[in-house]
Structures are given as C-alpha cells and as structure tokens.
Amino acid sequence: MRWGLRPRGPGPAALAVARTWWGRRGVTAGASEQPRGSGRGRYRDTVLLPRTGFPMTLPGRLQPDAELEVQQKCGFSELYSWQRERNVKAEFCLHDGPPYANGDPHVGHALNKILKDIANRYHMMRGSKIHFMPGWDCHGLPIEIKVLSELGGKAQNLSAVEIREKARSFAKAAIEKQKSAFIRWGIMADWNNCYYTFDGKYEAQQLRIFYQMYDKGLIYRSYKPVFWSPSSRTALAEAELEYNSEHVSRSIYVKFPLLKSSPKLASLLDGSFPVSVLVWTTQPWTIPANQAVCYMPDAKYAVVKCSKSGDLYILAADKVTSVASTLKTSFEVISTFTGADLENGICAHPLMPDKISPLLPANHVTMTKGTGLVHTAPAHGMEDYSVASQHNLPTDCLVDEDGVFTAVAGPDLHNKAVLEEGTDAVIKMLQAAKTLLKEENVVHSYPYDWRTKKPVVIRASKQWFINITDLKSTAKELLKKVKFIPGSALNAMVEMMDRRPYWCISRQRVWGVPIPVFHHKTKDEFLINSQTIEHIIKLVEQHGSDIWWTLPPEQLLPKEVLSQVGGPDALEYVPGQDILDIWFDSGTSWSHILPGTDQRADLYLEGKDQLGGWFQSSLLTSVAARKKAPFKTVVVHGFTLGEKGEKMSKSLGNVIDPDIIINGGQDQSTEPPYGADVLRWWVAESNVFTEVTISPSVLSAARDDISKLRNTLRFLLGNVAGFNPETDAIPVNNMYVIDQYMLHLLQDLANKITDSYKQYDFGKVVRLLRAFYTRELSNFYFSIIKDRLYCENAHDPKRRSCQTALAEILDVLVRSFAPILPHLAEEVFQHIPYMKEPKSVFRTGWINTSSIWKKPGLEEAVESACTMRDAFLGSIPGKNAAEYQVTIVIEPGLLFEIIEMLQTEETSSTSQLNELMMASQTTLLSQEPREMAADVTELKGTFLINLEGGDIREESSYKVLVMPTTKEKCPRCWKYTAESSDTLCPRCTEVVDGK
C-alpha cells in the first residue's frame, strides 16, 4: 500500500471538479435517498437514523434567547477571570483602544470589538493567558458640546465644575449603554475592571508622562498657527478634523504691485510700465494679514503683458496659459527668468499701500494650482509661519477665538466673521483698491471640526506643543520592527506623521485633564517644576482632576514653592485654564494599562482613522517617554458602509443598529432577530482590511451560512449517538480509506485555519470553513457514508470507522469556528453525546490533530477512483446511481494496484470502491470481459499517477462499463442489491438477523 506517498500536483483541482459533479447531480444511494416518514414497515426500527436534541433551526426569538441561555450556562462572564488564573507562561496582550464615551453602540463598535474578541479567544484557546482591559475615552469637546447643547440657554450660567459634573454623568451613562452591548455581543473581558480616562489614577499617570516630556524639552509653549474651531472656540489637532470634499470657497486672483526688483529683473523690465506679481488664494480673509509673497527659486517665471488691460504681470511660466484662460484674456510673454532673480524684490500690500510684502524663496511653493507665487500670512498657515520664522516676519493675528476680525484689522473688518461677511468685505476692499483681478467659487477639500461639522480656520495663538520633529526619526525607525496588517498601513502611518509639523496638545475647554502650569498674573511667565507636578499628581490621584477647579490656587502649590511666589495672601501665579488634547489622554494609556516592565502590547487593533490618531499618539508619547514602541503588531480595519458603499448616517436612513440586528425591530418580518453570532459572522467574513459593507441582504446571507453550518453540525451530532471515542474508536490505519482521507483533509484544514487566525485573517477562516462543510462534508462525504451509518450494525467496525472520523471532524470544526461563533460552539458542546460533563469549549484548548492523519498518497487513491466515478455519474445525469452496476477495467500497473486497495474481490456491492461509486455493485477487472450486454455504456479515460514529487509517474488507461442492474431494491436500505423486492439484500439480512 502506498498511502504514505506524496500526491501529484494537480490532484486537488481535479478532485474539486469531481466533487462539484457529485454536488450538482444530487445522486444518492440506498438509505440516503429515503424520505422521512416513507414507511419502511417492519424494518424501520432496524435503521440507525441520527439522534440528537440539537435543533436544526432557532426561528424568531429562539436564537437570541438561546444565546443568552448559553452565556449564562457556559459562564461567559467568568471566562476571562478563569483564564487569567491558569498556570501558563505564555501571555497575549491586546490593548483596547478606548471608544469614545458618547452615544449609543453602533456597528463600528461591533466591527472593532468583535475582531478583538475573535483574536483574544483564539490566543486563549492556543494556551495563552490573555491581558485585555476594555477602556473608554471619557474627556473632550464632543461630550462637552453635547452637554451644553442639551442645556441650551442655561449653559451660559454654569461654572467649570458644573459643566464637568454634567459631562461626567453623560459619559458614565454612555459607558453603561456601550458596556451592556459589548457583553451581549459575547466580548470576553472582566467588565468590572475597565479603564476610564476620567479616573484619578489614570489622570495622574498621564500628568507624569506630560512632565517627563516637558522635562526633556519635548513639550513647550509657543505662539504658532494652529487649526482653530470658531464653532468650538478651541484649538484642534489634525486627528480632530474631517475633510469636506464639497466645501465651496471664494477664490481670488490678486495683484501685488512690484515696488522694487533685483538688478537682473530690472534689466528685463521697461521701467516706464508698472509691474505686479499675480497671486491666487482660496482664503481671501487672510489677505489683510499678508506679510510676504513666496516663490520657488528653481522654477521658471515670466513677465507677461495682458491683452485686455495692457498691464504687466509676473507669474510662473508653466501657469501662463491656464491663468490667462481663467482670467478670460491672453498673455504675451515679454521675458522669462528663474525664481532666484526675484530675490530682494518688494511688493506693495494690495490693501494697504503704505505696507510692503517682500518676495521670499520657499520650499512649499508648488505649480499644481494658482500662479506659482504664494500669498503668505504667517498667522494663518503652517508653512507661512515657517517662512516668517526664517525671515523674522511679524505673525500678528487679526482673528479672535470666535473667528471674527479684531479691532486691529480696522473698522471695515472689525467684528465680521472671517468665513462669512469678513470674506465678502475683504473682496470689496480689494475691488475698491483695484487689485482684484477675478473672483470665482472653487469646490475643494477643506478641514471641518469633527464634532460640530463646521469649517475651521488656521489661527496663531499661544498653545502648548509637542516637538515631534525630534521624535519622528526614532519613531519611524521603531516602526520598522512593528508588524502591520495590512502592510500598506505602515506607509500610510509614516506619511501622516511626516505631514504633521507639530502636535498642539492644549485645548481651551474645561472637560479634560488640566495642563498643570501656573501663569504669572502680570508677566508672560509660567511655573512648573518637579515639586509642583508631584504635589498635583498626588492630589489628582486621590481626588481626580476636579481639584484644579475646586481647590484654591494656594492649595494647588506645595508649601515650599508657595512661600517663594508670594505666599497664600499675595500669590503671583494663577492656575492655567487649558486642558490636554484627548489624543494625549488616550495616547498615554500604554503607561497605565500595559502589564510588566516591558509595557508593550502584542496587538493594537483599530480602524484606519487611528493611523493618524491613537496609533500615532500612543507611539509618539511612548517614544518620547522611553524610546520604545508600545505595540508589536498593528492590525488596521476599514469603516462600515451601507450596501452601496455609502457612508452610514442617520440623514441617509441607512444606519443599522446592532441591537436590532440581534433582537429584531418593531416589524420582525423586515427586521428579524438574528442573534449575536450572525453579527459576529458578518464581522469575521468581511474583508475588514478595506471598507466593510453591511445591509439586510448581507446579514441574511450570514444567517444562511450559519444555518447550513447548523445542519452539518446536526448531522455530525446525530450520527455519533451511541459512540464513545475512548472505547469505540478505530485505529487510523484500520479505517476505511475514505474515512482516512477525510482525516487527511481535516489536518490540512486545521493547519490552514490556525495559520489564518495567526495572521488575523478571519475572512479566510470563514472561507475555509464554508468550503469544507459545504463541499467536502455535505456535498461529498455525507452522501457517501449515509448507507454505512444507517444500515450497518451499530457496532460494526465499518460504521465505527465512519463515526471515528465524524467525531474528529466535529471536534476540529467546533474549535475552528469557536472564536467567531462562541454561542454556537458552546451550544454544540452541550449536545456532544459522549461528553461526560459538558465543559466550555473555550476551557478545553485548541484544535488537536495527529500527524498520522497526514497521508498524501490517499489523494491519488481517492482522486483516481473519483475520476472514474465522475465518468459514471456523467453518463446517467439525473438518475439514481444505485440502479446501475459498474465494471471498471484498468490495465495492469500502478493504477490498478491502487484501486485494488479499495476492492479486493472482483465484484462487490459492499466494498469501499462501490461505496464511492454509489452503484448497485462494482466489478474491478484488469482486462475487458469477452462478452458484454447490448445495453452497456462504455466510457474511456486515462489517469496520470504522479508520486514522490514526480519520481514515480505512470499514465494508465481505464474503461468504465455502465449497465442497468439486474437486482431489485432492498426494502430496508433501498439499494438495488436484493434478489427480489420483498426480500432483504444479503448485507441487510445479516444485520437484521444479527440484531
């Protein structure tokens, strides 16, 4: 026997084709074809039909109710504590990125939390002790705004402490709602031991990290342009923005009269004609704050003459045609020169003739849009500010916290909102000054406040910053050692980090952790040192950060410092009013949550928006504090979208509530109760590394998949009734070849599933499982073995062989899907008949296969037999294979030898070969019979044996001779193997007599 030999390359593909035939022909034999209740007369009780209490379906409310019962019965709530108490060395730490404590649980939460739970359950079953502490991000603008909006006019009279109390209550209520949902989804955790960013100990640790970074010179206070939300009256970080691609701005072309040019440029110009440089901007309101015009030193520029006005303009040579077209004129090129020739040039300000704007070189100038000359307002642009820093330009800001012009902007602009009437006023002033050439609307991507959904501005103000320039190179070097899934996420994160000039960490709100500094009452000085910070940390640890607002200033300072700054009665300093960015809140979670001295998580798993958010803030704070990444692996998933790929929103009416998915809606005919496992299956089967769609049709398909799986499991459970693996199992080498073959496939499946879980590719796990239980089991193996299961003697080794395989298949299958469908897995475990005390599947380890299952040579045996079977079934489409007898003729050689292992006698109705053929009987010959019946169908073919990696190759020809059987249908097994229709076939006679 060559069962241990290696299979040839194309074997599985050919085998898959054969199995497809079996599935679609619907050909069955004997007992497998008998309908329920057809009446087998006196033989009914002699047939061993499946017996199990496991239900085929759980319609209506039964599904969610059954899941709740499983959670209770199988100790879902105690599982996390149980696994933490195990005496195992391996640890797996998944650090939970805290969801925002604002609003009801949604499908985005479900996607994220279920992915994490699948990973945790898998690693726990593999023998690791799981460290997973759920957390919530509790501070910040969204909660504060929500609270204030609910209070309406009353909000104006509230103190900071009152606002904080109401914000805390709001966050707590949201946390309880979300926590209940997470528990219902089957998320494994110690729900009595979570972390909250408003907890005093958490806040205290955050302040420690803040001071460590300050002490290293990485945190500083400065006057710089930052993203500013007039609607929220606070600075924002990049991660708090969302970009509106449909934003409409009023763009303008403006001329800046040239007052002084370089000698080179002067030689190209006729001094009798005035020349202006041409500038384009989408933010007219920033023109009053202009301090310079920037050019690209290496680019080519041109002096052009306008055919309409006769005016001379300077702009980039590459932009001459496009700008002339926009201005609906034509330009005559007078001369060209390089940008460097603009050096030392000076222009007049387009609104203020007595003010000048120097021409300056800059790297940020591009030729993609505009004129190749960039209007520069240092108070309102990051790159503009860099230019100002290099050339000592003023950075005066003419815009206040509400986004309106200050009095310094002049009476024509004072108190006008810059994005509304302020823009209109500036444009009218430019028209009056005759420096405006054109105005037009432009649709472009523009930053909006992520919570108020209103546009932001860039505005210079005094803020606290992290100097990330000094951190970036170390951070990028450390990221090279982190595994990213998908790999493209690494580049995306690095690109986002590179685009970030600095990190503004101060916010002008009250619901958050205070920046622990004291400002001098009359001087531009502040106070923070190791003594003050330690004092504040102790207070916060004991009482929470409310102390910053509730205690008098003299109690916030330690006595030794207080005496040096005026004492309690003449204190020269007051507590600062800024709070920390919530990305700093959550970004320092590693320091409070991660266990051990290393404090590195095995896994961070969040949505792709966190590449610029929590992943980045966690990395930067960790690198700053200890030059170490807080994670070893980062898995990034996409967002949930509607059926047509549209963003989910209440206004579109396409929001799907996880609670309605589980428990059903008001009209359960359109919103049926699916239960949590359908939600989990949807998460697992989705390609989560891109955008994830969800819709009623997607959920219905997930339910159908699980229904098919339930039917498979019910078949397995029903047919291992009366079987005890400890006493009844057949040794692998004594099992039927087809049963051994299924164990061979099972081991391959187990290896692939384990590898897919390791790679967090849960979609591949689902695809492997679905292919196995539909194609390999339902369509193939089950149809072949039903006769052996139902009609052989209960204790016959042939039947026990089959049950041995079924028990192993059941075990591997349940453990394979357990991390994804924990409720179903536990339900199945309770129905396994040979379990003495049904335990939790999660407390009994991972898939366990045996190396002796691996028998590559079996593929040649089964595939070759199935090739002949396929030829036979193809010749009788739509007919019952059991009504025919088959003769297989194979020339002497390796193929004959292999097939002979399946049938040692010449003709048999009970051999392994005939079981595969599903015929009345099969005859195996090495040469064609001399005489053949007239109604025989002759089929010819060849089969290439390819073993030992190609060392053994032999092509053999075969014939399959098909003819109607002369036998009658057995009244017990319904196979055509009886001598007459009212007598049993020999096999059934033996079984019944034996009973």
PDB file of N, CA and C in Angstrom, residues 513-565:
ATOM      1  N   VAL A 513      -8.223  66.885  31.301  1.00  0.00           N
ATOM      2  CA  VAL A 513      -7.146  66.927  32.295  1.00  0.00           C
ATOM      3  C   VAL A 513      -6.424  68.265  32.156  1.00  0.00           C
ATOM      4  N   PRO A 514      -6.282  69.032  33.242  1.00  0.00           N
ATOM      5  CA  PRO A 514      -5.646  70.350  33.128  1.00  0.00           C
ATOM      6  C   PRO A 514      -4.165  70.242  32.787  1.00  0.00           C
ATOM      7  N   ILE A 515      -3.689  71.198  32.000  1.00  0.00           N
ATOM      8  CA  ILE A 515      -2.238  71.302  31.804  1.00  0.00           C
ATOM      9  C   ILE A 515      -1.688  71.919  33.088  1.00  0.00           C
ATOM     10  N   PRO A 516      -0.840  71.206  33.821  1.00  0.00           N
ATOM     11  CA  PRO A 516      -0.529  71.569  35.222  1.00  0.00           C
ATOM     12  C   PRO A 516       0.507  72.692  35.350  1.00  0.00           C
ATOM     13  N   VAL A 517       0.170  73.862  34.819  1.00  0.00           N
ATOM     14  CA  VAL A 517       1.086  75.003  34.912  1.00  0.00           C
ATOM     15  C   VAL A 517       0.367  76.181  35.551  1.00  0.00           C
ATOM     16  N   PHE A 518       1.156  77.066  36.123  1.00  0.00           N
ATOM     17  CA  PHE A 518       0.630  78.279  36.743  1.00  0.00           C
ATOM     18  C   PHE A 518       1.189  79.487  35.980  1.00  0.00           C
ATOM     19  N   HIS A 519       0.318  80.435  35.635  1.00  0.00           N
ATOM     20  CA  HIS A 519       0.739  81.608  34.873  1.00  0.00           C
ATOM     21  C   HIS A 519       0.877  82.818  35.790  1.00  0.00           C
ATOM     22  N   HIS A 520       1.925  83.604  35.552  1.00  0.00           N
ATOM     23  CA  HIS A 520       2.142  84.833  36.334  1.00  0.00           C
ATOM     24  C   HIS A 520       1.027  85.823  36.014  1.00  0.00           C
ATOM     25  N   LYS A 521       0.599  86.547  37.023  1.00  0.00           N
ATOM     26  CA  LYS A 521      -0.540  87.455  36.846  1.00  0.00           C
ATOM     27  C   LYS A 521      -0.211  88.638  35.940  1.00  0.00           C
ATOM     28  N   THR A 522       1.035  89.087  35.935  1.00  0.00           N
ATOM     29  CA  THR A 522       1.363  90.292  35.168  1.00  0.00           C
ATOM     30  C   THR A 522       2.425  90.072  34.099  1.00  0.00           C
ATOM     31  N   LYS A 523       3.223  89.027  34.245  1.00  0.00           N
ATOM     32  CA  LYS A 523       4.298  88.780  33.273  1.00  0.00           C
ATOM     33  C   LYS A 523       3.950  87.559  32.412  1.00  0.00           C
ATOM     34  N   ASP A 524       4.591  87.505  31.267  1.00  0.00           N
ATOM     35  CA  ASP A 524       4.386  86.350  30.374  1.00  0.00           C
ATOM     36  C   ASP A 524       5.321  85.223  30.819  1.00  0.00           C
ATOM     37  N   GLU A 525       5.036  84.703  32.016  1.00  0.00           N
ATOM     38  CA  GLU A 525       5.847  83.631  32.599  1.00  0.00           C
ATOM     39  C   GLU A 525       4.917  82.551  33.147  1.00  0.00           C
ATOM     40  N   PHE A 526       5.439  81.335  33.226  1.00  0.00           N
ATOM     41  CA  PHE A 526       4.642  80.262  33.833  1.00  0.00           C
ATOM     42  C   PHE A 526       5.518  79.441  34.766  1.00  0.00           C
ATOM     43  N   LEU A 527       4.861  78.716  35.655  1.00  0.00           N
ATOM     44  CA  LEU A 527       5.549  77.956  36.698  1.00  0.00           C
ATOM     45  C   LEU A 527       5.186  76.477  36.605  1.00  0.00           C
ATOM     46  N   ILE A 528       6.188  75.637  36.447  1.00  0.00           N
ATOM     47  CA  ILE A 528       6.029  74.182  36.541  1.00  0.00           C
ATOM     48  C   ILE A 528       7.402  73.609  36.862  1.00  0.00           C
ATOM     49  N   ASN A 529       7.482  72.742  37.857  1.00  0.00           N
ATOM     50  CA  ASN A 529       8.739  72.063  38.177  1.00  0.00           C
ATOM     51  C   ASN A 529       8.414  70.734  38.858  1.00  0.00           C
ATOM     52  N   SER A 530       9.431  69.991  39.224  1.00  0.00           N
ATOM     53  CA  SER A 530       9.208  68.651  39.786  1.00  0.00           C
ATOM     54  C   SER A 530       8.417  68.715  41.092  1.00  0.00           C
ATOM     55  N   GLN A 531       8.614  69.785  41.856  1.00  0.00           N
ATOM     56  CA  GLN A 531       7.884  69.907  43.115  1.00  0.00           C
ATOM     57  C   GLN A 531       6.387  70.160  42.873  1.00  0.00           C
ATOM     58  N   THR A 532       6.092  71.100  41.968  1.00  0.00           N
ATOM     59  CA  THR A 532       4.675  71.410  41.713  1.00  0.00           C
ATOM     60  C   THR A 532       3.963  70.219  41.096  1.00  0.00           C
ATOM     61  N   ILE A 533       4.625  69.519  40.200  1.00  0.00           N
ATOM     62  CA  ILE A 533       3.959  68.419  39.488  1.00  0.00           C
ATOM     63  C   ILE A 533       3.693  67.255  40.431  1.00  0.00           C
ATOM     64  N   GLU A 534       4.628  66.964  41.318  1.00  0.00           N
ATOM     65  CA  GLU A 534       4.423  65.857  42.260  1.00  0.00           C
ATOM     66  C   GLU A 534       3.262  66.152  43.206  1.00  0.00           C
ATOM     67  N   HIS A 535       3.156  67.402  43.625  1.00  0.00           N
ATOM     68  CA  HIS A 535       2.062  67.807  44.506  1.00  0.00           C
ATOM     69  C   HIS A 535       0.712  67.631  43.809  1.00  0.00           C
ATOM     70  N   ILE A 536       0.657  68.085  42.585  1.00  0.00           N
ATOM     71  CA  ILE A 536      -0.603  67.998  41.821  1.00  0.00           C
ATOM     72  C   ILE A 536      -0.951  66.546  41.526  1.00  0.00           C
ATOM     73  N   ILE A 537       0.042  65.739  41.172  1.00  0.00           N
ATOM     74  CA  ILE A 537      -0.196  64.319  40.873  1.00  0.00           C
ATOM     75  C   ILE A 537      -0.806  63.606  42.070  1.00  0.00           C
ATOM     76  N   LYS A 538      -0.284  63.904  43.280  1.00  0.00           N
ATOM     77  CA  LYS A 538      -0.840  63.275  44.495  1.00  0.00           C
ATOM     78  C   LYS A 538      -2.300  63.671  44.689  1.00  0.00           C
ATOM     79  N   LEU A 539      -2.593  64.950  44.494  1.00  0.00           N
ATOM     80  CA  LEU A 539      -3.973  65.426  44.648  1.00  0.00           C
ATOM     81  C   LEU A 539      -4.906  64.778  43.632  1.00  0.00           C
ATOM     82  N   VAL A 540      -4.447  64.699  42.381  1.00  0.00           N
ATOM     83  CA  VAL A 540      -5.269  64.119  41.306  1.00  0.00           C
ATOM     84  C   VAL A 540      -5.484  62.631  41.554  1.00  0.00           C
ATOM     85  N   GLU A 541      -4.438  61.952  41.991  1.00  0.00           N
ATOM     86  CA  GLU A 541      -4.540  60.516  42.265  1.00  0.00           C
ATOM     87  C   GLU A 541      -5.611  60.245  43.323  1.00  0.00           C
ATOM     88  N   GLN A 542      -5.684  61.119  44.322  1.00  0.00           N
ATOM     89  CA  GLN A 542      -6.627  60.917  45.436  1.00  0.00           C
ATOM     90  C   GLN A 542      -8.027  61.435  45.121  1.00  0.00           C
ATOM     91  N   HIS A 543      -8.108  62.553  44.432  1.00  0.00           N
ATOM     92  CA  HIS A 543      -9.408  63.230  44.281  1.00  0.00           C
ATOM     93  C   HIS A 543      -9.846  63.448  42.834  1.00  0.00           C
ATOM     94  N   GLY A 544      -8.983  63.121  41.879  1.00  0.00           N
ATOM     95  CA  GLY A 544      -9.337  63.371  40.482  1.00  0.00           C
ATOM     96  C   GLY A 544      -8.984  64.787  40.067  1.00  0.00           C
ATOM     97  N   SER A 545      -9.055  65.058  38.765  1.00  0.00           N
ATOM     98  CA  SER A 545      -8.579  66.342  38.252  1.00  0.00           C
ATOM     99  C   SER A 545      -9.522  67.498  38.546  1.00  0.00           C
ATOM    100  N   ASP A 546     -10.679  67.234  39.140  1.00  0.00           N
ATOM    101  CA  ASP A 546     -11.582  68.326  39.536  1.00  0.00           C
ATOM    102  C   ASP A 546     -10.895  69.317  40.474  1.00  0.00           C
ATOM    103  N   ILE A 547      -9.885  68.843  41.187  1.00  0.00           N
ATOM    104  CA  ILE A 547      -9.207  69.700  42.174  1.00  0.00           C
ATOM    105  C   ILE A 547      -8.666  70.984  41.538  1.00  0.00           C
ATOM    106  N   TRP A 548      -8.344  70.918  40.255  1.00  0.00           N
ATOM    107  CA  TRP A 548      -7.794  72.096  39.565  1.00  0.00           C
ATOM    108  C   TRP A 548      -8.801  73.265  39.581  1.00  0.00           C
ATOM    109  N   TRP A 549     -10.084  72.895  39.635  1.00  0.00           N
ATOM    110  CA  TRP A 549     -11.140  73.910  39.620  1.00  0.00           C
ATOM    111  C   TRP A 549     -11.779  74.119  41.007  1.00  0.00           C
ATOM    112  N   THR A 550     -11.669  73.129  41.876  1.00  0.00           N
ATOM    113  CA  THR A 550     -12.364  73.230  43.170  1.00  0.00           C
ATOM    114  C   THR A 550     -11.482  73.769  44.287  1.00  0.00           C
ATOM    115  N   LEU A 551     -10.179  73.498  44.252  1.00  0.00           N
ATOM    116  CA  LEU A 551      -9.289  73.966  45.310  1.00  0.00           C
ATOM    117  C   LEU A 551      -8.802  75.382  45.024  1.00  0.00           C
ATOM    118  N   PRO A 552      -8.572  76.172  46.060  1.00  0.00           N
ATOM    119  CA  PRO A 552      -7.981  77.496  45.832  1.00  0.00           C
ATOM    120  C   PRO A 552      -6.544  77.344  45.342  1.00  0.00           C
ATOM    121  N   PRO A 553      -6.053  78.304  44.559  1.00  0.00           N
ATOM    122  CA  PRO A 553      -4.710  78.187  43.957  1.00  0.00           C
ATOM    123  C   PRO A 553      -3.611  77.876  44.956  1.00  0.00           C
ATOM    124  N   GLU A 554      -3.697  78.461  46.173  1.00  0.00           N
ATOM    125  CA  GLU A 554      -2.610  78.236  47.146  1.00  0.00           C
ATOM    126  C   GLU A 554      -2.522  76.780  47.601  1.00  0.00           C
ATOM    127  N   GLN A 555      -3.637  76.038  47.490  1.00  0.00           N
ATOM    128  CA  GLN A 555      -3.591  74.618  47.876  1.00  0.00           C
ATOM    129  C   GLN A 555      -3.082  73.728  46.742  1.00  0.00           C
ATOM    130  N   LEU A 556      -3.052  74.274  45.527  1.00  0.00           N
ATOM    131  CA  LEU A 556      -2.552  73.504  44.385  1.00  0.00           C
ATOM    132  C   LEU A 556      -1.027  73.520  44.318  1.00  0.00           C
ATOM    133  N   LEU A 557      -0.410  74.425  45.117  1.00  0.00           N
ATOM    134  CA  LEU A 557       1.052  74.510  45.134  1.00  0.00           C
ATOM    135  C   LEU A 557       1.588  73.933  46.437  1.00  0.00           C
ATOM    136  N   PRO A 558       2.710  73.221  46.394  1.00  0.00           N
ATOM    137  CA  PRO A 558       3.310  72.723  47.648  1.00  0.00           C
ATOM    138  C   PRO A 558       3.827  73.896  48.474  1.00  0.00           C
ATOM    139  N   LYS A 559       3.883  73.721  49.777  1.00  0.00           N
ATOM    140  CA  LYS A 559       4.239  74.812  50.689  1.00  0.00           C
ATOM    141  C   LYS A 559       5.592  75.441  50.357  1.00  0.00           C
ATOM    142  N   GLU A 560       6.562  74.591  50.017  1.00  0.00           N
ATOM    143  CA  GLU A 560       7.911  75.116  49.753  1.00  0.00           C
ATOM    144  C   GLU A 560       7.943  76.021  48.518  1.00  0.00           C
ATOM    145  N   VAL A 561       7.081  75.744  47.573  1.00  0.00           N
ATOM    146  CA  VAL A 561       7.017  76.588  46.374  1.00  0.00           C
ATOM    147  C   VAL A 561       6.165  77.817  46.655  1.00  0.00           C
ATOM    148  N   LEU A 562       5.080  77.623  47.395  1.00  0.00           N
ATOM    149  CA  LEU A 562       4.148  78.707  47.698  1.00  0.00           C
ATOM    150  C   LEU A 562       4.869  79.880  48.376  1.00  0.00           C
ATOM    151  N   SER A 563       5.759  79.540  49.285  1.00  0.00           N
ATOM    152  CA  SER A 563       6.473  80.595  50.020  1.00  0.00           C
ATOM    153  C   SER A 563       7.386  81.412  49.107  1.00  0.00           C
ATOM    154  N   GLN A 564       7.799  80.827  47.983  1.00  0.00           N
ATOM    155  CA  GLN A 564       8.711  81.510  47.057  1.00  0.00           C
ATOM    156  C   GLN A 564       7.984  82.398  46.049  1.00  0.00           C
ATOM    157  N   VAL A 565       6.661  82.259  45.948  1.00  0.00           N
ATOM    158  CA  VAL A 565       5.914  83.010  44.920  1.00  0.00           C
ATOM    159  C   VAL A 565       4.829  83.890  45.536  1.00  0.00           C
TER     160      VAL A 565
END
